[in-house]
Tab-separated table of C-alpha atoms in Angstrom:
chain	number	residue	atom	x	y	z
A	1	UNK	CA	63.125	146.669	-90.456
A	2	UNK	CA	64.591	150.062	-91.409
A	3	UNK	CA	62.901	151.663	-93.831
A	4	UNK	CA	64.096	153.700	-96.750
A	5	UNK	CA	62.764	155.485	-99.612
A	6	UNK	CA	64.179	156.264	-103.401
A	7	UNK	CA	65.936	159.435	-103.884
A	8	UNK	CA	64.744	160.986	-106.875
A	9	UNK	CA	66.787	160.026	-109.948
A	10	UNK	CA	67.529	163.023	-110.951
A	11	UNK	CA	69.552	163.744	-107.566
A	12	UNK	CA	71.665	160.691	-107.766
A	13	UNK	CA	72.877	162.052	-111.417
A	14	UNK	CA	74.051	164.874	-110.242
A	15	UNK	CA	76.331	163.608	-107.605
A	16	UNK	CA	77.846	160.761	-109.485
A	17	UNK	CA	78.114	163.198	-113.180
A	18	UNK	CA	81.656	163.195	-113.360
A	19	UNK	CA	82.648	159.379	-112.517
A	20	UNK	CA	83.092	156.868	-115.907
A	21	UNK	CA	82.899	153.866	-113.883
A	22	UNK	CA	80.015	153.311	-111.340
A	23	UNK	CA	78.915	150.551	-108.891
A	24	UNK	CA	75.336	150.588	-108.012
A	25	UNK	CA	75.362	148.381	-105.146
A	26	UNK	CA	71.790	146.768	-103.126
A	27	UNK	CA	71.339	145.319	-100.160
A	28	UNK	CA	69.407	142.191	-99.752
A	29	UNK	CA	67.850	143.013	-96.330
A	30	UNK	CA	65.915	145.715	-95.042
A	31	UNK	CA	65.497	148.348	-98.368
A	32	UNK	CA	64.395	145.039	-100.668
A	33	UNK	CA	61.664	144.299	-98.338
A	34	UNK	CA	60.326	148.003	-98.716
A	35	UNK	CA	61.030	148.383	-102.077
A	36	UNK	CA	63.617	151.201	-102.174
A	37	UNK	CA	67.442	149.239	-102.451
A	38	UNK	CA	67.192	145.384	-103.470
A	39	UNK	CA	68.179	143.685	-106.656
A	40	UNK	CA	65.014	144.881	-108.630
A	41	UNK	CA	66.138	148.766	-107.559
A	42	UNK	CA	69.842	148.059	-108.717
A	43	UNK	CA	68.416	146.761	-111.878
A	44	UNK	CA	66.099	149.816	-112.399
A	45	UNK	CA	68.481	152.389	-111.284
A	46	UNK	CA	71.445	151.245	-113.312
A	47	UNK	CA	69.388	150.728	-116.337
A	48	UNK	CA	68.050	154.481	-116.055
A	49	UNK	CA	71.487	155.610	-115.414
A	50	UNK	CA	73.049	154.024	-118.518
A	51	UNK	CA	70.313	154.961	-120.657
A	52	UNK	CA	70.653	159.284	-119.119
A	53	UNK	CA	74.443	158.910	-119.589
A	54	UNK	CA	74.401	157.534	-123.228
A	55	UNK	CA	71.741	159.716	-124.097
A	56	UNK	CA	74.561	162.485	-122.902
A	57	UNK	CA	77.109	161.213	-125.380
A	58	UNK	CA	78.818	159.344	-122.528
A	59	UNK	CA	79.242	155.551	-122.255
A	60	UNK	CA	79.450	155.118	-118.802
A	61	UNK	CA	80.285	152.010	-117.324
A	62	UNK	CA	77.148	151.147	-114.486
A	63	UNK	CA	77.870	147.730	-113.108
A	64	UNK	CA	75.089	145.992	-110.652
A	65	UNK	CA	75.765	144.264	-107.974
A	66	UNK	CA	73.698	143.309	-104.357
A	67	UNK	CA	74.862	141.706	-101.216
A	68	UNK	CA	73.044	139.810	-99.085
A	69	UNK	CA	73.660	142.532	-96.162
A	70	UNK	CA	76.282	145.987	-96.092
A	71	UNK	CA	75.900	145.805	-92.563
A	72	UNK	CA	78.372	143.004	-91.910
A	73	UNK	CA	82.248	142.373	-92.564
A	74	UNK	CA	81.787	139.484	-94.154
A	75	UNK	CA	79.117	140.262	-97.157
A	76	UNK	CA	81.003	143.818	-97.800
A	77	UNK	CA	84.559	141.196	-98.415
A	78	UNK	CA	82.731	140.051	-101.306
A	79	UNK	CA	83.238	142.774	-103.705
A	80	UNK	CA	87.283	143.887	-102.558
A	81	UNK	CA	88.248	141.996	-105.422
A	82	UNK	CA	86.194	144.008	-107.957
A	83	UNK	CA	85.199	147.289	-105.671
A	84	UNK	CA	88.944	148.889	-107.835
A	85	UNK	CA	87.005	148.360	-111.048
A	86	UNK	CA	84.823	151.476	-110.518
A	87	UNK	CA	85.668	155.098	-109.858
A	88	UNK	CA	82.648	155.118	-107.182
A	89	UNK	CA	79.753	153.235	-105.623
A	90	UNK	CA	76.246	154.518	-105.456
A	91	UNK	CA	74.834	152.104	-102.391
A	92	UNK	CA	71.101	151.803	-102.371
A	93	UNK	CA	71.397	149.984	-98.415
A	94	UNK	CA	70.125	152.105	-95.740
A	95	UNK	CA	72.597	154.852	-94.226
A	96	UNK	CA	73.799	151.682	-92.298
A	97	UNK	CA	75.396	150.019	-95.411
A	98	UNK	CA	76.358	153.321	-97.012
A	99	UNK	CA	78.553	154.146	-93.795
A	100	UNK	CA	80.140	150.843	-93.093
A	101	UNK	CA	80.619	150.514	-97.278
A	102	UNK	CA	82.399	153.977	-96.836
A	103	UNK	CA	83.987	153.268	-93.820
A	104	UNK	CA	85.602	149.953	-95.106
A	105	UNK	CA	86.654	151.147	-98.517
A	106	UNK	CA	87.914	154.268	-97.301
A	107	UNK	CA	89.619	155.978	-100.771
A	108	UNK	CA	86.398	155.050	-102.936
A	109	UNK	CA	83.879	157.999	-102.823
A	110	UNK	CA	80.125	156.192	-101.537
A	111	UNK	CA	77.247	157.948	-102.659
A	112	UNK	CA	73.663	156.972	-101.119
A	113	UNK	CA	70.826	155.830	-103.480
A	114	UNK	CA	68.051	156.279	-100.947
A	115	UNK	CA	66.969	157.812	-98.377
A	116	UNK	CA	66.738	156.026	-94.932
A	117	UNK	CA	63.829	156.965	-93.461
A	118	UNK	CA	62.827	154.737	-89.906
A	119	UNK	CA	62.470	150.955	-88.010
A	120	UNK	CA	58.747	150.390	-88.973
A	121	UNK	CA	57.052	148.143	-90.296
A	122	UNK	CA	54.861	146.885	-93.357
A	123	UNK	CA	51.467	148.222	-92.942
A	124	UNK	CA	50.356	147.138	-96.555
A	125	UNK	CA	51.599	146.794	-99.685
A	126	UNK	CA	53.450	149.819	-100.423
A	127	UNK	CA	52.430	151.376	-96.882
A	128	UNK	CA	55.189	151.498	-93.953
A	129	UNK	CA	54.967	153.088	-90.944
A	130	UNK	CA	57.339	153.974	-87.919
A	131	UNK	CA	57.216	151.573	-84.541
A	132	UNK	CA	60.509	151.908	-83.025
A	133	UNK	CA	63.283	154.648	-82.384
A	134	UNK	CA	66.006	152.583	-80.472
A	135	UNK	CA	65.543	154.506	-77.142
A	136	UNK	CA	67.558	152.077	-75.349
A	137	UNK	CA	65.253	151.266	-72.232
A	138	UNK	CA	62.282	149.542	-73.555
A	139	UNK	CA	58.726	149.651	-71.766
A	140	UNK	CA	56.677	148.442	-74.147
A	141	UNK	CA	55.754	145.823	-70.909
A	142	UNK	CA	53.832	149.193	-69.109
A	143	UNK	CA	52.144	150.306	-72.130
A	144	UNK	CA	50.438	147.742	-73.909
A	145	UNK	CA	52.507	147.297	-76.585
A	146	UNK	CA	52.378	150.315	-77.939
A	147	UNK	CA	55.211	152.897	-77.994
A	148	UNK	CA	55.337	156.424	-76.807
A	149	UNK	CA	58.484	157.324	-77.871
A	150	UNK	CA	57.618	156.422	-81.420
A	151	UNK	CA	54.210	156.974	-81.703
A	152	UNK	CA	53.727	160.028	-79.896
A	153	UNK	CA	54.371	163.276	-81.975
A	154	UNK	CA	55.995	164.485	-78.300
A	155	UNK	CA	57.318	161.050	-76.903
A	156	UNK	CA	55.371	161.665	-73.718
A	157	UNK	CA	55.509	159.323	-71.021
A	158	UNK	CA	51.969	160.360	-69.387
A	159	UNK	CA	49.672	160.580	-71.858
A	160	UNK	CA	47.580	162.309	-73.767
A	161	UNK	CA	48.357	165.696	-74.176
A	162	UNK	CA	45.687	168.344	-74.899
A	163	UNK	CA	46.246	167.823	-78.744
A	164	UNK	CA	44.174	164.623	-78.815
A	165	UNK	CA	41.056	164.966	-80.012
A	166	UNK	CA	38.842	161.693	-81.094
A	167	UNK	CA	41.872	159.846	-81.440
A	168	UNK	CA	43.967	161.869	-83.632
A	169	UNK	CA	47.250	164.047	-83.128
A	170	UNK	CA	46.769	167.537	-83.293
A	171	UNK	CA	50.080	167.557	-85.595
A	172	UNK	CA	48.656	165.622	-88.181
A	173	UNK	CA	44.227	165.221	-88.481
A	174	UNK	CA	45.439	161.309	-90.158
A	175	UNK	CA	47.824	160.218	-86.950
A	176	UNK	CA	46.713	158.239	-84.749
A	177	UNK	CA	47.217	159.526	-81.237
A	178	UNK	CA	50.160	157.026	-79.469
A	179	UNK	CA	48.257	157.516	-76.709
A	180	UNK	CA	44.827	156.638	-77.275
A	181	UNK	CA	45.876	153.543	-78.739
A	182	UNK	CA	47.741	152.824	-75.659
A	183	UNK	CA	44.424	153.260	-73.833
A	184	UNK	CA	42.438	151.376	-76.386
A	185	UNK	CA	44.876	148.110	-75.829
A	186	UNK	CA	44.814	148.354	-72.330
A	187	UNK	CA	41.321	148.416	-71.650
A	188	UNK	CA	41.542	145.221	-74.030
A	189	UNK	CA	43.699	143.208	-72.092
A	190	UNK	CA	41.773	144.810	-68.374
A	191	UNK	CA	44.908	146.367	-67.654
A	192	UNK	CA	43.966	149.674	-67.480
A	193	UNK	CA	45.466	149.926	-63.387
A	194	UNK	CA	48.572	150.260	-65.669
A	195	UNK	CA	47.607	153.500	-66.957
A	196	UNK	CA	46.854	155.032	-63.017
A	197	UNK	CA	50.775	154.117	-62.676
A	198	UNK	CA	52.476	157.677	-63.393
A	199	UNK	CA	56.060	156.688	-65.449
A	200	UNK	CA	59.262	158.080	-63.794
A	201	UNK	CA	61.616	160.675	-65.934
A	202	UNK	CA	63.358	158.938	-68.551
A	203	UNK	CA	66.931	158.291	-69.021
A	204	UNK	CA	67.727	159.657	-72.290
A	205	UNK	CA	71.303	159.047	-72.098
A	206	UNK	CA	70.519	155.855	-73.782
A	207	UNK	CA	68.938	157.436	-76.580
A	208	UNK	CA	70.890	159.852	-79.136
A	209	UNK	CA	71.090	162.267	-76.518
A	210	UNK	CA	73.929	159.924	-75.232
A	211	UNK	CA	76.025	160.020	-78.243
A	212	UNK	CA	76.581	157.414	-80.793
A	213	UNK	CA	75.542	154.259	-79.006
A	214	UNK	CA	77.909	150.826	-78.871
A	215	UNK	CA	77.199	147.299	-77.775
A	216	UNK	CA	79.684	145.233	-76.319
A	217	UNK	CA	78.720	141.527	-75.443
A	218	UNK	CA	81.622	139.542	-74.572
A	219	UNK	CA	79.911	136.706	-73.836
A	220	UNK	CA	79.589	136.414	-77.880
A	221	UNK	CA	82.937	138.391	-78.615
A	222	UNK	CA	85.579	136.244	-80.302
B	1	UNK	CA	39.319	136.752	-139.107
B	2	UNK	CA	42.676	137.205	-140.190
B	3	UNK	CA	43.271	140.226	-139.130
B	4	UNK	CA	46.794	142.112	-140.361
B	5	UNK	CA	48.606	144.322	-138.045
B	6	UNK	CA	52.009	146.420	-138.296
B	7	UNK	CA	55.269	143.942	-138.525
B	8	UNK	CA	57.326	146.169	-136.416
B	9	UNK	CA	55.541	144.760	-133.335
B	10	UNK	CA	56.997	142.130	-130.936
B	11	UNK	CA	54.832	140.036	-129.002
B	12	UNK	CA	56.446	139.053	-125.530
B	13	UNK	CA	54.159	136.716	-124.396
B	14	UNK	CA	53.436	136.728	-120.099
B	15	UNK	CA	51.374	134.533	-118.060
B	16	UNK	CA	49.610	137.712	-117.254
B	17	UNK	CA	50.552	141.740	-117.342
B	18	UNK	CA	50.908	141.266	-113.487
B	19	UNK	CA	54.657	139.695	-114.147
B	20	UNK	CA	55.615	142.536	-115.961
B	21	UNK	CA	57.979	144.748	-113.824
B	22	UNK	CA	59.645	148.545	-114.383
B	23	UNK	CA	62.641	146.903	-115.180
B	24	UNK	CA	61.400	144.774	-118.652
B	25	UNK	CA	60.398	148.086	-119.548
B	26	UNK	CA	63.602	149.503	-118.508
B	27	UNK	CA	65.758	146.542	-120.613
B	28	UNK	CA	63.370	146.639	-123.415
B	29	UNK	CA	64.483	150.423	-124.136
B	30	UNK	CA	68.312	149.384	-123.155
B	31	UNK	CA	68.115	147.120	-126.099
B	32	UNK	CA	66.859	149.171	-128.163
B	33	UNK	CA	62.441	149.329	-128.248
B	34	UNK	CA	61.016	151.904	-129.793
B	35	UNK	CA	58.476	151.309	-127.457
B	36	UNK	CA	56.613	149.383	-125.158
B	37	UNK	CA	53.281	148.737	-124.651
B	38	UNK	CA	51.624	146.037	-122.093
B	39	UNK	CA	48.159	144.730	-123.178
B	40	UNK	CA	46.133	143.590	-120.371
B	41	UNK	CA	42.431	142.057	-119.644
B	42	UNK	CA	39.896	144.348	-119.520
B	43	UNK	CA	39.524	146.113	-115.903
B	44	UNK	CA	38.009	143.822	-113.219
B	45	UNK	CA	38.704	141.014	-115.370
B	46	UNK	CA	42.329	139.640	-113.978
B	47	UNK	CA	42.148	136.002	-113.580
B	48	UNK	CA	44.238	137.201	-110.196
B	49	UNK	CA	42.238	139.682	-109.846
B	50	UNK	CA	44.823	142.793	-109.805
B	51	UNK	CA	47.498	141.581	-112.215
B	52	UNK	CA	46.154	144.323	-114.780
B	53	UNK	CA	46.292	146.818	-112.084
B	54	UNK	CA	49.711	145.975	-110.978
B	55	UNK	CA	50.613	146.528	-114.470
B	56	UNK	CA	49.226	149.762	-115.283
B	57	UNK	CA	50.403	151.214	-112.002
B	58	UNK	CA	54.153	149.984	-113.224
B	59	UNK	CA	53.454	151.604	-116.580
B	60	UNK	CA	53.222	154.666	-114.965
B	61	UNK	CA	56.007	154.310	-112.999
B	62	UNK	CA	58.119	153.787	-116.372
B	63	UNK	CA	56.569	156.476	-117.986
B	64	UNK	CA	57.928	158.796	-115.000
B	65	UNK	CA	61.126	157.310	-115.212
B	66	UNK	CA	61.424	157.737	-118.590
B	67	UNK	CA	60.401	161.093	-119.244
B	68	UNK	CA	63.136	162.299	-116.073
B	69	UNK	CA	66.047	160.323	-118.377
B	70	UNK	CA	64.784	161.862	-121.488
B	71	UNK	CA	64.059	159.020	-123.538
B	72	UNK	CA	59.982	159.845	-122.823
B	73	UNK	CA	57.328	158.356	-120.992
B	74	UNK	CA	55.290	158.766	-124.186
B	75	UNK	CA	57.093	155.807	-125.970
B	76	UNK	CA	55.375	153.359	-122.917
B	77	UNK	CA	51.592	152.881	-122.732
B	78	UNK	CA	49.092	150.115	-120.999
B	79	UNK	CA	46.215	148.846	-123.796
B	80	UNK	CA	43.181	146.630	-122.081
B	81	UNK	CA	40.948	144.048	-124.067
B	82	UNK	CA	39.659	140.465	-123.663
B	83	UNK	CA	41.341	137.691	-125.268
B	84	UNK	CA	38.385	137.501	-128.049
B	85	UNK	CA	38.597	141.410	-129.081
B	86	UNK	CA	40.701	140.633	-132.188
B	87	UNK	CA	39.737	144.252	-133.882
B	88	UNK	CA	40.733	145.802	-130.678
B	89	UNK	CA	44.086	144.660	-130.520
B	90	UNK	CA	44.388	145.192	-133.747
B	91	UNK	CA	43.951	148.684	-133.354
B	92	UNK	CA	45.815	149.231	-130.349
B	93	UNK	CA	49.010	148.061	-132.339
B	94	UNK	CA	48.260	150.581	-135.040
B	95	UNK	CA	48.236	153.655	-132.561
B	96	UNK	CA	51.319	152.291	-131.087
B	97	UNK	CA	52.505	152.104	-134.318
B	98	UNK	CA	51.325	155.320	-135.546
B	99	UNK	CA	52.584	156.860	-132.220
B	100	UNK	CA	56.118	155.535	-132.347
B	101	UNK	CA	56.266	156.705	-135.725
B	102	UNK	CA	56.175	159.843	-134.875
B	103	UNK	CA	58.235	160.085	-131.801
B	104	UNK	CA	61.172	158.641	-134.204
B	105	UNK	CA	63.429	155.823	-132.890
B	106	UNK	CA	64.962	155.539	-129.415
B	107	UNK	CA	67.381	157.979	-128.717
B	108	UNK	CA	69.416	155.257	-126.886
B	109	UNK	CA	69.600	153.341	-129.915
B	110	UNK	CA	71.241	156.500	-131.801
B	111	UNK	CA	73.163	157.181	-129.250
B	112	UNK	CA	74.801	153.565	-129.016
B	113	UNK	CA	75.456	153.945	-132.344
B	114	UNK	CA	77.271	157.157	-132.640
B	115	UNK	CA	79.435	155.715	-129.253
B	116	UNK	CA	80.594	152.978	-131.272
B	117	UNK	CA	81.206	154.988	-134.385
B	118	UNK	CA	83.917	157.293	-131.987
């Protein structure tokens, strides 16, 4: 999932300070699962911001409202009908939601509610961490499972550097060197003839360096 | 026992402090609290075992909120005792009581009423 994090309060007030009439719009997907943009953060968020404005002598008008996703046509529709109602929209959806929301309602100003942070996953309760940076060209088949490009502080291909030292990253004493856990799971599945195999230069251009990316599938196209 | 305590406490009764969430604390000030405060089991006595927890860690979180919106994190606080320690809770409702006395009512609750006065 992507993962996201609350921008402090105090920095969504600012930008939305001189608007009367404000959506604060969540996303069902993604930023509910980690806590940061769902229908509990609306609820909290608009609730603080009605209770800072009146306390300023202002009765703002802080509506609530979350779609099932702001990543799709189809869920965004839903609000056309009252999106005139309000002056702007804080969106609490990942950078996603906030650009296609912005994108689709293009004279209503869109202000993001969190900060989007990575695709990771849910370590433990209140613990995420990054697994995946969209490179393009997957090999997760040659390396165990386990990502270089994300878990490696310098997405090296043939691993470890020097800066591994008992398993740790010599940017950070608590991370966990990508590539010694790349070693550790293939000596657990006896594949470690993998590891002899030296990996090829990368094609980047299917990464950022490429440019904003685009899929086409016609085969699904309407 | 028959214990008396102050009249200007609500009891909102919960299955267990573990259901309460930011955001009862967050409506409870909306509507006008003076304050809140969540009375739990004792530590290490949650029936599920971290409901209590849960609770005082969401306390906190309110309290942060609070203080950043100006209404004051002081006005929220998380009270522990077993279901038999009647004196306890009886004086955990008087400090509240005490405390909220002092802090005056809810700005928001002023506020509301001087925007309906313009």
């Amino acid at each position: 999932m992507i993962v996201a994090d609350k921008k402090p309060i105090e920095e969504i007030i600012e930008t939305i300070k001189d608007h009367q009439s404000i959506l604060v719009l969540g996303c069902n997907e993604c930023v509910t699962v980690c806590e940061a943009g769902g229908k509990k953060e609306v609820g909290i968020l608009a609730s603080a911001l009605r209770m800072h404005f009146l306390q300023q002598g202002r009765e703002v008008n802080i509506a609530e409202r979350t779609l099932e996703r702001q990543c799709d046509h189809e869920y965004l529709e839903e609000i056309r009908d009252i999106i005139d109602d309000y002056d702007a929209v804080v969106s609490i959806a990942c950078g996603v939601g906030v650009q296609f929301m912005a994108e689709k309602y293009q004279s209503k100003p869109i202000y993001p509610g969190v900060n989007t942070l990575f695709m990771g996953v849910t370590e433990a309760r209140g613990v995420w961490t990054e697994r995946c940076q969209g490179c393009g060209q997957c090999i997760l088949a040659s390396t165990g499972g386990i990502c270089p490009v994300s878990r490696c502080a310098k997405r090296i291909f043939n691993g470890p550097c020097g800066g591994s030292a008992s398993g740790k990253c010599e940017v950070d004493k608590e991370l966990e060197c990508g590539w010694q856990l790349i070693i550790d799971r293939l000596k657990a599945l006896g594949r470690m003839d993998d590891y002899e195999n030296i990996s090829p230069l990368k094609d980047w251009s299917t990464d950022r360096a490429g440019g904003p990316r685009k899929v086409v599938r016609e085969d699904v196209e309407l | 026992m028959r214990l008396s305590y102050p009249t200007s406490i609500k009891i909102i009764r919960v299955p267990c402090t573990g259901k309460v969430d930011i955001l009862h604390i967050m409506r409870s000030f909306e509507k006008g609290a003076d304050g809140v405060y969540v009375v739990g089991c004792r530590e290490g006595d949650c029936h599920y075992n971290s409901g209590n927890f849960r609770a005082r860690k969401r306390v906190e979180q309110a309290q942060q909120l609070l203080d950043t919106i100006g209404i004051g994190g002081h006005r929220v606080r998380m009270c522990n005792l077993s279901s038999s320690d009647g004196p306890l809770f009886v004086k955990y409702a008087q400090e509240m009581h005490e405390k909220i006395l002092e802090a005056g009512p809810n700005p928001i609750k002023l506020a509301k009423k001087k925007a309906k006065a313009a």
